[in-house]
GROMACS .gro file of C-alpha atoms in nm:
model
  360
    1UNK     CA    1   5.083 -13.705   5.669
    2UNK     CA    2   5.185 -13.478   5.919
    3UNK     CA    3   5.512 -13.313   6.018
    4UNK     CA    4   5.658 -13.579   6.179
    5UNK     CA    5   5.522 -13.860   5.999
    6UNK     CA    6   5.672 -13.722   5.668
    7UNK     CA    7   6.021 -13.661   5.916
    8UNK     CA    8   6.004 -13.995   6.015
    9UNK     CA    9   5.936 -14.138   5.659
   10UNK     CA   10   6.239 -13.995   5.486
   11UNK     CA   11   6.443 -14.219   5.757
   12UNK     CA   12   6.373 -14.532   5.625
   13UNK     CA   13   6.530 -14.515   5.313
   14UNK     CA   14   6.652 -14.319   5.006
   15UNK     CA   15   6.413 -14.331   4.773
   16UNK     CA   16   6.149 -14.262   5.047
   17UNK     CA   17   6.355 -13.971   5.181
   18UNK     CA   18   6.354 -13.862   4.814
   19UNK     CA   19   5.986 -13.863   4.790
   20UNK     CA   20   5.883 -13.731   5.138
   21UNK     CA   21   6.161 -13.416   5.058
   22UNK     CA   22   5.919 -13.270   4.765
   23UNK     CA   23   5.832 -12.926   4.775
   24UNK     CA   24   5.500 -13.016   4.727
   25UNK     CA   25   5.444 -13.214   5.050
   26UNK     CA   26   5.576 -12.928   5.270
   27UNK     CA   27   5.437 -12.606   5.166
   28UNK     CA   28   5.094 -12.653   5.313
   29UNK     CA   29   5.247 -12.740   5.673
   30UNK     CA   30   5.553 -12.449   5.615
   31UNK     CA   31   5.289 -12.171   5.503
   32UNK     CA   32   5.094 -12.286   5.832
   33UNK     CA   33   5.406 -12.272   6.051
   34UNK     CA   34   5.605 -11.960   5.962
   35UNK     CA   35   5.366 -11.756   5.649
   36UNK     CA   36   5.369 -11.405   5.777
   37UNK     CA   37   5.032 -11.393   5.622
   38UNK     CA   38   5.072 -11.126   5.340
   39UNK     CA   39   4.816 -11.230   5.077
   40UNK     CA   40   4.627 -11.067   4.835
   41UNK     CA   41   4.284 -11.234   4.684
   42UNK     CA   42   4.385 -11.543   4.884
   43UNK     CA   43   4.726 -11.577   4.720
   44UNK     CA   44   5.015 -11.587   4.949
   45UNK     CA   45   5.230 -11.244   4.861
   46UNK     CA   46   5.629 -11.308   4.936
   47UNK     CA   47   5.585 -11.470   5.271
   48UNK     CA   48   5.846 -11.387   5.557
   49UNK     CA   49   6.071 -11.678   5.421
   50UNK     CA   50   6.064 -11.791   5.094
   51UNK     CA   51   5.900 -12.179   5.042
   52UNK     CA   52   6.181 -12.370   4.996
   53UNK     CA   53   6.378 -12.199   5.291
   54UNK     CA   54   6.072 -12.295   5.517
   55UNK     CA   55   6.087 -12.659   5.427
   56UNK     CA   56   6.398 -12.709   5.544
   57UNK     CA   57   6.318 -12.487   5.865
   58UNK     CA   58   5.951 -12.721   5.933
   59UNK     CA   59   6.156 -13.079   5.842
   60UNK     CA   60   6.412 -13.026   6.127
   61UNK     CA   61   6.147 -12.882   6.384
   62UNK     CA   62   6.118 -13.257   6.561
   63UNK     CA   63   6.509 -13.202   6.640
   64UNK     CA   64   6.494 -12.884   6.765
   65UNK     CA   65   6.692 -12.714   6.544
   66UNK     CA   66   6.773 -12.606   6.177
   67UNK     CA   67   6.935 -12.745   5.912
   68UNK     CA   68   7.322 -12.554   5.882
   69UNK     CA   69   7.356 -12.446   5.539
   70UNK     CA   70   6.977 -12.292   5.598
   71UNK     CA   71   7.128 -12.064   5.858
   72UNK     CA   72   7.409 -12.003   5.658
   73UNK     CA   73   7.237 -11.877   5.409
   74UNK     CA   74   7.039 -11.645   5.684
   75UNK     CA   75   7.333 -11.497   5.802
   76UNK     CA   76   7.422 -11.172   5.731
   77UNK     CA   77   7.467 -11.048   5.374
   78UNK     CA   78   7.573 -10.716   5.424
   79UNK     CA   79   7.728 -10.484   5.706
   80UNK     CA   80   7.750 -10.102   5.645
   81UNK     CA   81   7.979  -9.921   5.901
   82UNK     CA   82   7.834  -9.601   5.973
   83UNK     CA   83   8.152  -9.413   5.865
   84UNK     CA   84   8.054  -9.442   5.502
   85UNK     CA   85   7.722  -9.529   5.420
   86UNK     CA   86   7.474  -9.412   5.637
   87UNK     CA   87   7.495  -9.009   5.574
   88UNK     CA   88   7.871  -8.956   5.769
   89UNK     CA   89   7.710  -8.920   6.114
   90UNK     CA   90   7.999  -9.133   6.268
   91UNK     CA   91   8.208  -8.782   6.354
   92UNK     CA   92   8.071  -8.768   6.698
   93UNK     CA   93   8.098  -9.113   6.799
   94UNK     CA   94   7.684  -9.156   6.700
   95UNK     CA   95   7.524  -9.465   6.704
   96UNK     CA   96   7.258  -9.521   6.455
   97UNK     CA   97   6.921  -9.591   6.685
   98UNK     CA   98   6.631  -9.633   6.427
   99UNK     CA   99   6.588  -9.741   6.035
  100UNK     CA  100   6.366  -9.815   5.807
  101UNK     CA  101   6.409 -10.083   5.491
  102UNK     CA  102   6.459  -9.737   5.263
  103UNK     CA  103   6.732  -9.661   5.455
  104UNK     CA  104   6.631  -9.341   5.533
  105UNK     CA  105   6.669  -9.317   5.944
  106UNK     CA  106   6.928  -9.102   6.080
  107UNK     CA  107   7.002  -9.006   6.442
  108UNK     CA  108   7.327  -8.825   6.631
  109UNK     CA  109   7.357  -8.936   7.014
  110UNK     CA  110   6.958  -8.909   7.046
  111UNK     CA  111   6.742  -9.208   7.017
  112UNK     CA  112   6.570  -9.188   6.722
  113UNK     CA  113   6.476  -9.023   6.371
  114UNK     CA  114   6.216  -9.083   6.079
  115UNK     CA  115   6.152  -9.012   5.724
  116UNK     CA  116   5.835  -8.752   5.703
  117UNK     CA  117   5.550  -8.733   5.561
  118UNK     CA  118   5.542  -8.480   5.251
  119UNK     CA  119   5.176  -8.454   5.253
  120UNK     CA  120   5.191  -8.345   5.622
  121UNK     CA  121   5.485  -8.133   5.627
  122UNK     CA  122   5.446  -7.964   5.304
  123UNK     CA  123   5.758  -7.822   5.191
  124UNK     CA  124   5.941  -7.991   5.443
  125UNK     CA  125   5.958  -8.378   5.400
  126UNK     CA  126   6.293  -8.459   5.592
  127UNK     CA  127   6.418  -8.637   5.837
  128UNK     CA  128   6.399  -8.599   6.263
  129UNK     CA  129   6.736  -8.623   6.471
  130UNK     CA  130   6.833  -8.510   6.825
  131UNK     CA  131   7.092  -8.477   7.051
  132UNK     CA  132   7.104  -8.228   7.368
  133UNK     CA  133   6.763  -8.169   7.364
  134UNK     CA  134   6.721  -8.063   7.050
  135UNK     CA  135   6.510  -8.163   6.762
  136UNK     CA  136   6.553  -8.101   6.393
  137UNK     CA  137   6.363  -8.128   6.080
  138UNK     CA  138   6.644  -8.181   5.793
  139UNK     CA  139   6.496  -8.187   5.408
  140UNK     CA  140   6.590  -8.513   5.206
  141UNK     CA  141   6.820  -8.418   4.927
  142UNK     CA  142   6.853  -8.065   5.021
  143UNK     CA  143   7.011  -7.827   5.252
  144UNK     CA  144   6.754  -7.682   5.438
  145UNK     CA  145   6.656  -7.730   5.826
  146UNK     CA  146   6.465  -7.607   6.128
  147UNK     CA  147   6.575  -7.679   6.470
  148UNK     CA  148   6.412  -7.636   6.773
  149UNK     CA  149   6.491  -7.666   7.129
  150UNK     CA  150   6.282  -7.930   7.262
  151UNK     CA  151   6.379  -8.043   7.610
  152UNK     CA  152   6.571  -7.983   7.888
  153UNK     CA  153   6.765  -8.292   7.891
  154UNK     CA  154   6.792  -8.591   7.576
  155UNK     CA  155   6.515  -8.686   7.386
  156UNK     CA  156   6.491  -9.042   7.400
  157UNK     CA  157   6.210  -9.101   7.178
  158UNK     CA  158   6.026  -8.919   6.892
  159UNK     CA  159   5.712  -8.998   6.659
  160UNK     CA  160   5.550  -8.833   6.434
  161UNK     CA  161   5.259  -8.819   6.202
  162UNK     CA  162   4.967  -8.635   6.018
  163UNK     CA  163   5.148  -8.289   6.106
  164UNK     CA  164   5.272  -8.346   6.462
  165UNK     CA  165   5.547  -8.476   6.667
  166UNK     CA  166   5.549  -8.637   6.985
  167UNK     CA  167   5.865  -8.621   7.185
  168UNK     CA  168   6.010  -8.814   7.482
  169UNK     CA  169   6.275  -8.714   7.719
  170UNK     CA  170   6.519  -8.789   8.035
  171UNK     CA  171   6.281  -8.462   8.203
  172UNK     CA  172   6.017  -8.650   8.265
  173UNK     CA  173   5.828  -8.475   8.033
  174UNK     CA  174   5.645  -8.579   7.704
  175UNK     CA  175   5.556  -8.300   7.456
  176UNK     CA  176   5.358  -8.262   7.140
  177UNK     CA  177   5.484  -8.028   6.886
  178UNK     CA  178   5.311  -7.899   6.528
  179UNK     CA  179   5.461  -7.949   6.173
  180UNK     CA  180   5.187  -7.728   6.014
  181UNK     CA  181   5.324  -7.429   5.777
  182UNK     CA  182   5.407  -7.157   5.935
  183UNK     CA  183   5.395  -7.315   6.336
  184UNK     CA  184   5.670  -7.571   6.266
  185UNK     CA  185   5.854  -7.604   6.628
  186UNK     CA  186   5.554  -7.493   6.828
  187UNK     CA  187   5.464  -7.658   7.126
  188UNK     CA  188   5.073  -7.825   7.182
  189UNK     CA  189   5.118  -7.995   7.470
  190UNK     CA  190   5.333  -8.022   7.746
  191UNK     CA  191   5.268  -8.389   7.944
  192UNK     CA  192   5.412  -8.462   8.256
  193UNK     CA  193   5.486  -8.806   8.309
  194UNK     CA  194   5.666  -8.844   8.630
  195UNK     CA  195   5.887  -9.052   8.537
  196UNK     CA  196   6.179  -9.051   8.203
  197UNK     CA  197   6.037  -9.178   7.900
  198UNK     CA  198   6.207  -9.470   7.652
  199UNK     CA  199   5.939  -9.501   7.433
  200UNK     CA  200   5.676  -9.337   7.224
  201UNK     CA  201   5.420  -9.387   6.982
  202UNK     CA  202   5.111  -9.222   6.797
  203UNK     CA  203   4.809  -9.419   6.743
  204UNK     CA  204   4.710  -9.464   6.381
  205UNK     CA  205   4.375  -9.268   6.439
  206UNK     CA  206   4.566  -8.954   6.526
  207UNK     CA  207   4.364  -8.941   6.840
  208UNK     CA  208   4.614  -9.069   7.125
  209UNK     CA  209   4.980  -9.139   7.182
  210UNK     CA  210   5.140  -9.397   7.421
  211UNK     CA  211   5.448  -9.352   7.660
  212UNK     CA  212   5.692  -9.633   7.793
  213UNK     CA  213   5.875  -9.452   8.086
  214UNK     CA  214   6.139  -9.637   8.322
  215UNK     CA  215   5.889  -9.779   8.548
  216UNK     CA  216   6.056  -9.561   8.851
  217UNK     CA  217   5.788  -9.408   9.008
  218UNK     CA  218   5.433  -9.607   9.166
  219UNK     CA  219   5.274  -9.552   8.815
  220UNK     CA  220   5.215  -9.786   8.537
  221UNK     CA  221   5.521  -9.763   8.256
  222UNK     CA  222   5.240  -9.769   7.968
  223UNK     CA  223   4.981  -9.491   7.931
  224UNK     CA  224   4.761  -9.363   7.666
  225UNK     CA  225   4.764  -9.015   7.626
  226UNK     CA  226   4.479  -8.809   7.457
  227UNK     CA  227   4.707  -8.604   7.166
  228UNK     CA  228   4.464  -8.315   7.174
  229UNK     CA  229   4.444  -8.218   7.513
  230UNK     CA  230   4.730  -8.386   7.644
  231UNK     CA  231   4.515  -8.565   7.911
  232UNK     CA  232   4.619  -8.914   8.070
  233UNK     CA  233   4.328  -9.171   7.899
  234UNK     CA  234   4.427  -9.517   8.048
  235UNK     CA  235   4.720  -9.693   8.211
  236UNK     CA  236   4.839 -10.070   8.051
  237UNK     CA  237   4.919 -10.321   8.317
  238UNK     CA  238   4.924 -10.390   8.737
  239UNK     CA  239   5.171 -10.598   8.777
  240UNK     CA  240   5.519 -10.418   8.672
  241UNK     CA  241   5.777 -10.445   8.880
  242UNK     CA  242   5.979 -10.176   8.969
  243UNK     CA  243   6.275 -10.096   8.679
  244UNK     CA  244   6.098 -10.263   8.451
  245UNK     CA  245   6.110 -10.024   8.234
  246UNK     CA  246   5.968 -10.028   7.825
  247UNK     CA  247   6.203  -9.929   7.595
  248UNK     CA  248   5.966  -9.986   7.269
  249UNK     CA  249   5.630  -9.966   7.207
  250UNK     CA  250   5.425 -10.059   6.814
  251UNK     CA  251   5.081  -9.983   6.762
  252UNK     CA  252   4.968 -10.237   6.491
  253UNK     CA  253   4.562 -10.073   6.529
  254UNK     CA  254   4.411  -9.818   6.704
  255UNK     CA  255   4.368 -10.103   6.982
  256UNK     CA  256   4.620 -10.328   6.933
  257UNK     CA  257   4.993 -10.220   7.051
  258UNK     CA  258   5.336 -10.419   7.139
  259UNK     CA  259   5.582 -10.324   7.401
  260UNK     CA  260   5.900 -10.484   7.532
  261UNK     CA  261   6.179 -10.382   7.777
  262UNK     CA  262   6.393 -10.437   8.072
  263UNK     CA  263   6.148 -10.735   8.207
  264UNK     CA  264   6.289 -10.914   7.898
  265UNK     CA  265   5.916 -10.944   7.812
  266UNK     CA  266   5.711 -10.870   7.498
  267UNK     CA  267   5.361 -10.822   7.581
  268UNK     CA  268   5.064 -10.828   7.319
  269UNK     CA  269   4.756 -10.544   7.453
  270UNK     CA  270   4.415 -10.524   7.334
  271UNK     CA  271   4.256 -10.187   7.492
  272UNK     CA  272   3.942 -10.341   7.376
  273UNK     CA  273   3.974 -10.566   7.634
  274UNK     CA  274   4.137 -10.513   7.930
  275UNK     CA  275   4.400 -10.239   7.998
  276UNK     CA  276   4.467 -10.414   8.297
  277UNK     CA  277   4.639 -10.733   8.210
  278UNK     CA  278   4.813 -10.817   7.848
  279UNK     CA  279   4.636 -11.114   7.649
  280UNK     CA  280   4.940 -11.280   7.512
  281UNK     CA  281   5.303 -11.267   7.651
  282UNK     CA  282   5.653 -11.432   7.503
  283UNK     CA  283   5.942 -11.442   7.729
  284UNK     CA  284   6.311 -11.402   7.622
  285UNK     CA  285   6.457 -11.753   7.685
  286UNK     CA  286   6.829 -11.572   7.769
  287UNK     CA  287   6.696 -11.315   8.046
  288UNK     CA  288   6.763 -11.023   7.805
  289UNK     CA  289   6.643 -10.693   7.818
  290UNK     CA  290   6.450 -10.631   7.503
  291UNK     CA  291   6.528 -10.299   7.302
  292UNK     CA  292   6.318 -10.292   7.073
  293UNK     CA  293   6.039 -10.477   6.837
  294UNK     CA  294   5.856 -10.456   6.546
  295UNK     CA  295   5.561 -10.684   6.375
  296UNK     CA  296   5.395 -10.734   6.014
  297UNK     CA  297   5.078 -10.622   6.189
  298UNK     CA  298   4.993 -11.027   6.117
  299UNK     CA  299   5.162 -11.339   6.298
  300UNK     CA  300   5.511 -11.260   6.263
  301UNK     CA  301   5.721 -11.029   6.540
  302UNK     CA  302   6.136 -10.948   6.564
  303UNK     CA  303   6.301 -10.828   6.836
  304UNK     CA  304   6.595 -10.704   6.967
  305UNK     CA  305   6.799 -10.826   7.290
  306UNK     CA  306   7.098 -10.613   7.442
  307UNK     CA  307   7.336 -10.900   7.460
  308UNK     CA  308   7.548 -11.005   7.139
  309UNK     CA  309   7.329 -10.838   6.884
  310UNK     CA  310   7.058 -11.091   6.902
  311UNK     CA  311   6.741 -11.104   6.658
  312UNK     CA  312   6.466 -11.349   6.713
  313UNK     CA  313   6.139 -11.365   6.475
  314UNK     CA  314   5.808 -11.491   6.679
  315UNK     CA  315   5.474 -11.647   6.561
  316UNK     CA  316   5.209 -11.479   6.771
  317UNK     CA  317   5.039 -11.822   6.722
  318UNK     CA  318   5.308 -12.028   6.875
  319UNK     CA  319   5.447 -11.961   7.299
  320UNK     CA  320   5.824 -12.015   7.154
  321UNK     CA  321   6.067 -11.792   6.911
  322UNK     CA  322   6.078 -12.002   6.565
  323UNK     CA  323   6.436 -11.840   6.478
  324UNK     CA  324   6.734 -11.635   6.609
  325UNK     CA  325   6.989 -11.459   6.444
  326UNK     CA  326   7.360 -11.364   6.644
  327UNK     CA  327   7.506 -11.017   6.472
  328UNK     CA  328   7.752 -10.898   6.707
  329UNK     CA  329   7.995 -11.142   6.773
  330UNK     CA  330   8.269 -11.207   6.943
  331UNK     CA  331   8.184 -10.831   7.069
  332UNK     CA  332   7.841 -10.744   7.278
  333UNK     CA  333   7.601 -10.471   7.096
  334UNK     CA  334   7.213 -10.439   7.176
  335UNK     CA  335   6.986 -10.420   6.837
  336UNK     CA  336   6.917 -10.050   6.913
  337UNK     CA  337   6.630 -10.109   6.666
  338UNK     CA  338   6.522 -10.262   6.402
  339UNK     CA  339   6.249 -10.296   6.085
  340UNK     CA  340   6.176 -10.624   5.870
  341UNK     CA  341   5.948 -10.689   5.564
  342UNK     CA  342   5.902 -10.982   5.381
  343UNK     CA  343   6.217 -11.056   5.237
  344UNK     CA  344   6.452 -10.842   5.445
  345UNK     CA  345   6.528 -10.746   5.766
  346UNK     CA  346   6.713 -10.456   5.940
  347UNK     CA  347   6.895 -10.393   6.250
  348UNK     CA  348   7.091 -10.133   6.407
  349UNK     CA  349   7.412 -10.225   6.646
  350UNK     CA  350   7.648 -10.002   6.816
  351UNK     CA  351   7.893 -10.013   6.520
  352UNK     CA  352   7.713 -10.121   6.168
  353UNK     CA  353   7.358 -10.152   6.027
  354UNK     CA  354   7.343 -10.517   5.940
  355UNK     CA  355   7.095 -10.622   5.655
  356UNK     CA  356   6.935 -10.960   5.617
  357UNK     CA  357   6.842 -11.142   5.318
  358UNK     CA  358   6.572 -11.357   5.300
  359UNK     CA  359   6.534 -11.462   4.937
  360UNK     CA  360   6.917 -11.530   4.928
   0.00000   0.00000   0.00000
């Protein structure tokens, strides 16, 4: 039986209802519905909810909603105010803009810092924060920094691996910057994008970088950049509209890459392709600007709105969001940003870091 047939069964009576509820029925049309598809050797690794929490989710699909005590047990199970926590950066009046599940993201007024890479930066495996233009390499568990003036105005944005950063800013400007010994701070590239930039990203082959600017200007928000020379490679997309601008970008291949913003839509590119139109879209069903989004680089995608502190998770297979999650409430915070695995997810608001169990 399918879905609803097993739904309908376990109306007619108890015993049936008993029957129709196993486990055993379920997990073939859960796994199909929400798996997240992390397997190894065909065997289904930790999926994005556990089994018996996606029974309960796939049984109440035909009314439109979920069970209660299964969103219950989604809600929130811890809240860390920045004050304490999160490496005492709440003496300016920071926010917290980007994280990672090891809790290692840190940022001042800026818009975003990352753990490194000790392979690439030698000696100096830290973490990136910026405010006023500045950029600084801090060392994990240690005292030792390098900071570098970077732009003229905030740096909205910042990537960074195999030995080089890639910077965004309110100038207009994108710049590329080396973390080799000895040239640490040194500018590459200097990219003028005519417009401010939200949103950056390095392809995984090292070869390219993207830019989301504000979509201000008669250019296309999204364009590939070539990371060696700093020449423009391709523009995404003809039919912006003007302030529609993309506040995150995620490359899940070398040709495969989210984005999301202002137009409150996230849009699925294959450079393969066409660069010219997107080949999937989702819409945000409350006209929300979209802050930022992440995916398992399989089926699964979370994002973050700017009202309320709202989370949803997608299923690239499937046109509408299969759950949504309300952390800032009664109070109004965008998810600044966010990161999810398979059993947990993160998000940053304007006043805590709010952490998500799934295996609860």
């Amino acid at each position: 039986l399918d879905a609803q047939a097993l739904g309908r069964l376990g109306q007619v009576c108890r015993s049936l209802r008993f029957l129709s509820s196993r486990d055993l029925l379920w997990r073939r049309i859960a796994r199909g519905c929400l798996n997240s598809g992390f397997t190894q050797l065909g065997t289904d690794l930790a999926p994005g909810i556990p089994v018996k929490e996606r029974v309960k989710v796939s049984r109440n699909w035909r009314h439109g909603r979920c069970r209660r005590e299964t969103v219950l047990k989604w809600k929130c199970k811890q809240v860390a105010p920045f004050s304490s926590t999160l490496f005492c950066v709440s003496c300016c009046g920071a926010l917290v803009l980007c994280l990672c599940p090891e809790m290692r993201f840190l940022s001042t007024n800026g818009r975003c810092m990352s753990k490194g890479d000790a392979a690439d930066t030698d000696s100096l495996p830290g973490n990136l924060f910026f405010r006023d233009g500045n950029i600084v390499l801090h060392k994990i568990h240690g005292s030792y920094s390098v900071k570098f003036s970077a732009h003229e105005q905030e740096v909205n944005c910042v990537d960074f691996q195999g030995g080089l950063i890639v910077s965004g800013s309110r100038d207009r400007t994108a710049k590329v910057w080396s973390l080799s010994t000895g040239r640490v701070g040194q500018c590459l590239h200097t990219v003028q994008t005519e417009d401010r930039v939200w949103s950056i990203a390095i392809s995984p082959l090292l070869s390219s970088f993207v830019t989301g600017t504000a979509c201000c200007g008669h250019t296309s928000p999204l364009r590939i950049w070539d990371l060696e020379s700093g020449q423009l490679l391709t523009c995404l997309g003809t039919d912006f509209h003007h302030g529609a601008g993309v506040l995150d970008v995620f490359y899940e291949t070398p040709s495969l890459l989210l984005s999301c913003g202002y137009d409150t839509y996230i849009r699925y590119w294959d450079i393969r392709t066409s660069t010219r139109k997107c080949v999937q879209e989702w819409e945000e069903p409350h006209d929300s600007a979209l802050y930022c989004i992440r995916s398992d680089k399989n089926h699964m995608i979370a994002s973050g709105s700017s009202y309320y502190g709202v989370v949803r998770l997608w299923d690239k297979r499937q046109t509408r969001c299969l759950q949504s999650f309300h952390l800032s409430s009664p109070t109004s915070s965008p998810v600044y940003c966010l990161r999810f695995s398979t059993t947990h997810l993160y998000a940053a608001l304007a006043s805590a870091l709010h952490v998500l169990d799934f295996t609860a």
